[in-house]
């Protein structure tokens, strides 16, 4: 009876640990997405402003509008891309700490 209880407790801990690792991975992907979008937004703003043929006020407004829309759409796209690369088919991580190339 004691062994069954210990096994059930260990199994629950393993599941809980796997959930924490998965959640940590998703949080890491979200933070990477946000930091990348900050860098990319500055780049996009500068390029739109540079290539805009309007005066400074209109160029800044146009660049801000492009960055605002682009930041939202590309954040979702990057996050999805990041999660696909973390999927088991592409991941090189294994539960025991060893890494194995899968392709």
Rosetta silent file (secondary structure, phi, psi, omega in degrees, C-alpha in Angstrom):
SEQUENCE: XXXXXXXXXXXXXXXXXXXXXXXXXXXXXXXXXXXXXXXXXXXXXXXXXXXXXXXXXXXXXXXXXXXXXXXXXXXXXXXXXXXXXXXXXXXXXXXXXXXXXXX
SCORE:     score description
SCORE:     0.000 S_00000001
   1 L     0.000  -41.457 -179.923    0.000    0.000    0.000 S_00000001
   2 H   -63.558  -36.662  179.644    2.832    2.381    0.856 S_00000001
   3 H   -67.101  -37.967  179.028    4.505    1.769   -2.492 S_00000001
   4 H   -64.529  -43.162  178.900    1.320    2.622   -4.377 S_00000001
   5 H   -63.046  -44.922  178.930    0.974    5.870   -2.432 S_00000001
   6 H   -62.366  -41.484  178.746    4.621    6.792   -3.071 S_00000001
   7 H   -62.888  -43.486  179.722    4.247    6.005   -6.774 S_00000001
   8 H   -64.042  -41.001  179.034    1.093    8.151   -7.020 S_00000001
   9 H   -66.150  -43.362  178.172    2.821   11.015   -5.216 S_00000001
  10 H   -63.265  -42.626  179.223    5.908   10.755   -7.426 S_00000001
  11 H   -61.387  -41.047  178.573    3.755   10.636  -10.553 S_00000001
  12 H   -64.474  -41.092  178.594    1.927   13.781   -9.458 S_00000001
  13 H   -63.714  -40.482  179.260    5.223   15.576   -8.827 S_00000001
  14 H   -63.463  -45.730  178.068    6.509   14.588  -12.257 S_00000001
  15 H   -61.241  -44.991 -179.854    3.346   15.894  -13.917 S_00000001
  16 H   -62.246  -41.570  178.549    3.520   19.108  -11.884 S_00000001
  17 H   -64.674  -40.443  178.494    7.186   19.541  -12.800 S_00000001
  18 H   -65.100  -38.865  177.947    6.462   18.987  -16.480 S_00000001
  19 H   -64.604  -41.706  178.464    3.683   21.569  -16.320 S_00000001
  20 H   -64.081  -40.067  178.815    6.030   24.070  -14.675 S_00000001
  21 H   -65.042  -43.486  179.726    8.680   23.468  -17.347 S_00000001
  22 H   -63.425  -43.509  179.251    6.109   23.890  -20.115 S_00000001
  23 H   -64.129  -41.946  178.433    4.746   27.090  -18.522 S_00000001
  24 H   -61.828  -38.211  178.662    8.277   28.428  -18.068 S_00000001
  25 H   -65.343  -40.620  178.045    8.951   27.695  -21.732 S_00000001
  26 H   -67.220  -40.041  177.496    5.830   29.603  -22.784 S_00000001
  27 H   -64.363  -41.658  177.916    6.761   32.555  -20.567 S_00000001
  28 H   -60.566  -42.827  178.010   10.263   32.513  -22.040 S_00000001
  29 H   -63.689  -39.691  179.204    8.795   32.572  -25.548 S_00000001
  30 H   -66.162  -40.317  178.271    6.528   35.483  -24.620 S_00000001
  31 H   -67.335  -41.461  176.297    9.445   37.479  -23.177 S_00000001
  32 H   -61.768  -39.830  178.429   11.556   36.754  -26.267 S_00000001
  33 H   -61.229  -48.029 -178.441    8.632   37.885  -28.421 S_00000001
  34 H   -63.626  -43.407 -178.832    8.276   41.163  -26.519 S_00000001
  35 H   -68.058  -39.553  177.911   11.993   41.959  -26.577 S_00000001
  36 H   -63.995  -42.314 -178.843   12.304   41.139  -30.275 S_00000001
  37 H   -64.953  -32.895  177.084    9.285   43.303  -31.106 S_00000001
  38 H   -63.053  -46.807  177.609   10.824   46.241  -29.233 S_00000001
  39 H   -64.684  -44.549 -178.033   13.963   46.047  -31.374 S_00000001
  40 H   -66.779  -34.685  179.027   11.995   45.433  -34.561 S_00000001
  41 H   -64.350  -40.719  177.510    9.609   48.322  -33.828 S_00000001
  42 H   -63.352  -42.496  178.050   12.512   50.764  -33.589 S_00000001
  43 H   -62.112  -48.104 -179.403   13.858   49.455  -36.890 S_00000001
  44 H   -63.217  -43.854  178.677   10.469   49.697  -38.619 S_00000001
  45 H   -57.523  -48.079 -179.821    9.831   53.175  -37.240 S_00000001
  46 H   -62.276  -42.223 -179.607   13.187   54.384  -38.526 S_00000001
  47 H   -67.599  -44.045  178.715   12.731   52.851  -41.969 S_00000001
  48 H   -63.460  -42.522 -179.986    9.194   54.191  -42.463 S_00000001
  49 H   -64.914  -41.189 -178.849   10.280   57.630  -41.291 S_00000001
  50 H   -65.770  -43.220 -175.588   13.372   57.568  -43.520 S_00000001
  51 H   -91.263   -0.242  178.240   11.535   56.509  -46.677 S_00000001
  52 L   -77.020  136.655  179.963    8.446   58.630  -46.100 S_00000001
  53 L   -94.699   15.310 -179.404    8.145   61.582  -48.475 S_00000001
  54 L   -93.943  171.198  174.411    6.027   63.611  -46.049 S_00000001
  55 L   -68.588  173.643 -172.026    7.109   66.380  -43.725 S_00000001
  56 H   -58.028  -41.690 -177.320    8.395   65.393  -40.273 S_00000001
  57 H   -65.265  -45.842  179.523    5.002   65.473  -38.536 S_00000001
  58 H   -69.646  -34.677  178.745    3.289   63.270  -41.111 S_00000001
  59 H   -65.474  -41.438  178.689    6.277   60.927  -41.330 S_00000001
  60 H   -66.628  -40.238  178.535    6.253   60.374  -37.572 S_00000001
  61 H   -64.982  -43.465  179.645    2.485   59.770  -37.605 S_00000001
  62 H   -64.248  -45.170 -179.915    2.786   57.317  -40.497 S_00000001
  63 H   -62.655  -40.095  179.300    5.703   55.485  -38.853 S_00000001
  64 H   -65.347  -40.501  178.808    3.823   55.277  -35.547 S_00000001
  65 H   -64.432  -44.389  179.606    0.728   53.846  -37.246 S_00000001
  66 H   -63.167  -46.027 -179.271    2.748   51.210  -39.093 S_00000001
  67 H   -62.621  -40.730 -179.399    4.670   50.234  -35.952 S_00000001
  68 H   -60.798  -48.305 -179.431    1.459   49.996  -33.901 S_00000001
  69 H   -70.600  -44.425 -177.490   -0.283   47.608  -36.277 S_00000001
  70 H   -64.205  -38.069 -178.608    2.852   45.662  -37.136 S_00000001
  71 H   -61.629  -38.915 -179.445    3.837   45.160  -33.495 S_00000001
  72 H   -71.190  -51.733 -175.790    0.565   43.437  -32.703 S_00000001
  73 H   -66.302  -44.361 -177.154    0.374   41.180  -35.756 S_00000001
  74 H   -73.646  -23.052  174.594    4.025   40.186  -35.827 S_00000001
  75 H   -64.396  -46.087  177.789    4.089   39.494  -32.091 S_00000001
  76 H   -63.713  -42.268  179.716    1.459   36.809  -32.540 S_00000001
  77 H   -64.222  -43.136  179.966    3.238   35.430  -35.595 S_00000001
  78 H   -65.500  -41.992  179.725    6.635   35.321  -33.849 S_00000001
  79 H   -61.030  -44.733  178.239    5.162   33.663  -30.747 S_00000001
  80 H   -62.063  -42.240  178.202    3.511   30.990  -32.908 S_00000001
  81 H   -61.525  -44.488  179.524    6.787   30.490  -34.797 S_00000001
  82 H   -62.665  -43.114 -179.794    8.712   30.162  -31.542 S_00000001
  83 H   -66.989  -35.596  176.618    6.245   27.608  -30.148 S_00000001
  84 H   -63.338  -39.732  179.026    6.440   25.557  -33.352 S_00000001
  85 H   -70.741  -22.439  176.682   10.212   25.385  -33.021 S_00000001
  86 L   -87.790   -3.724  179.852    9.812   24.235  -29.406 S_00000001
  87 L   -63.025  152.809 -176.986    7.449   21.435  -30.484 S_00000001
  88 L   -56.251  -29.819 -178.909    8.729   17.906  -29.838 S_00000001
  89 L   -66.382  -27.286 -177.732    9.314   17.253  -33.534 S_00000001
  90 L  -109.822  -16.601 -174.541   11.944   20.024  -33.685 S_00000001
  91 L   -70.954  144.432  175.760   13.187   20.209  -30.114 S_00000001
  92 L  -103.881    2.195 -179.309   16.603   18.829  -29.207 S_00000001
  93 E   -85.729  145.833  175.140   15.861   18.794  -25.459 S_00000001
  94 L  -127.439  158.924 -176.368   15.129   15.618  -23.561 S_00000001
  95 L   -62.011  -28.810 -176.619   13.754   15.136  -20.069 S_00000001
  96 L   -89.223    8.176  178.658   16.980   13.698  -18.633 S_00000001
  97 L    93.809  -15.463  178.861   19.043   16.744  -19.629 S_00000001
  98 L   -76.878  151.433  175.979   20.628   15.072  -22.653 S_00000001
  99 E  -113.071  139.618 -179.450   20.275   16.674  -26.041 S_00000001
 100 L  -133.289  127.736  176.661   19.600   14.703  -29.166 S_00000001
 101 L   -73.700  127.878 -173.809   19.479   16.115  -32.665 S_00000001
 102 L  -101.857   -0.327  176.961   16.150   15.065  -34.165 S_00000001
 103 L  -146.663    0.000    0.000   16.753   15.927  -37.808 S_00000001
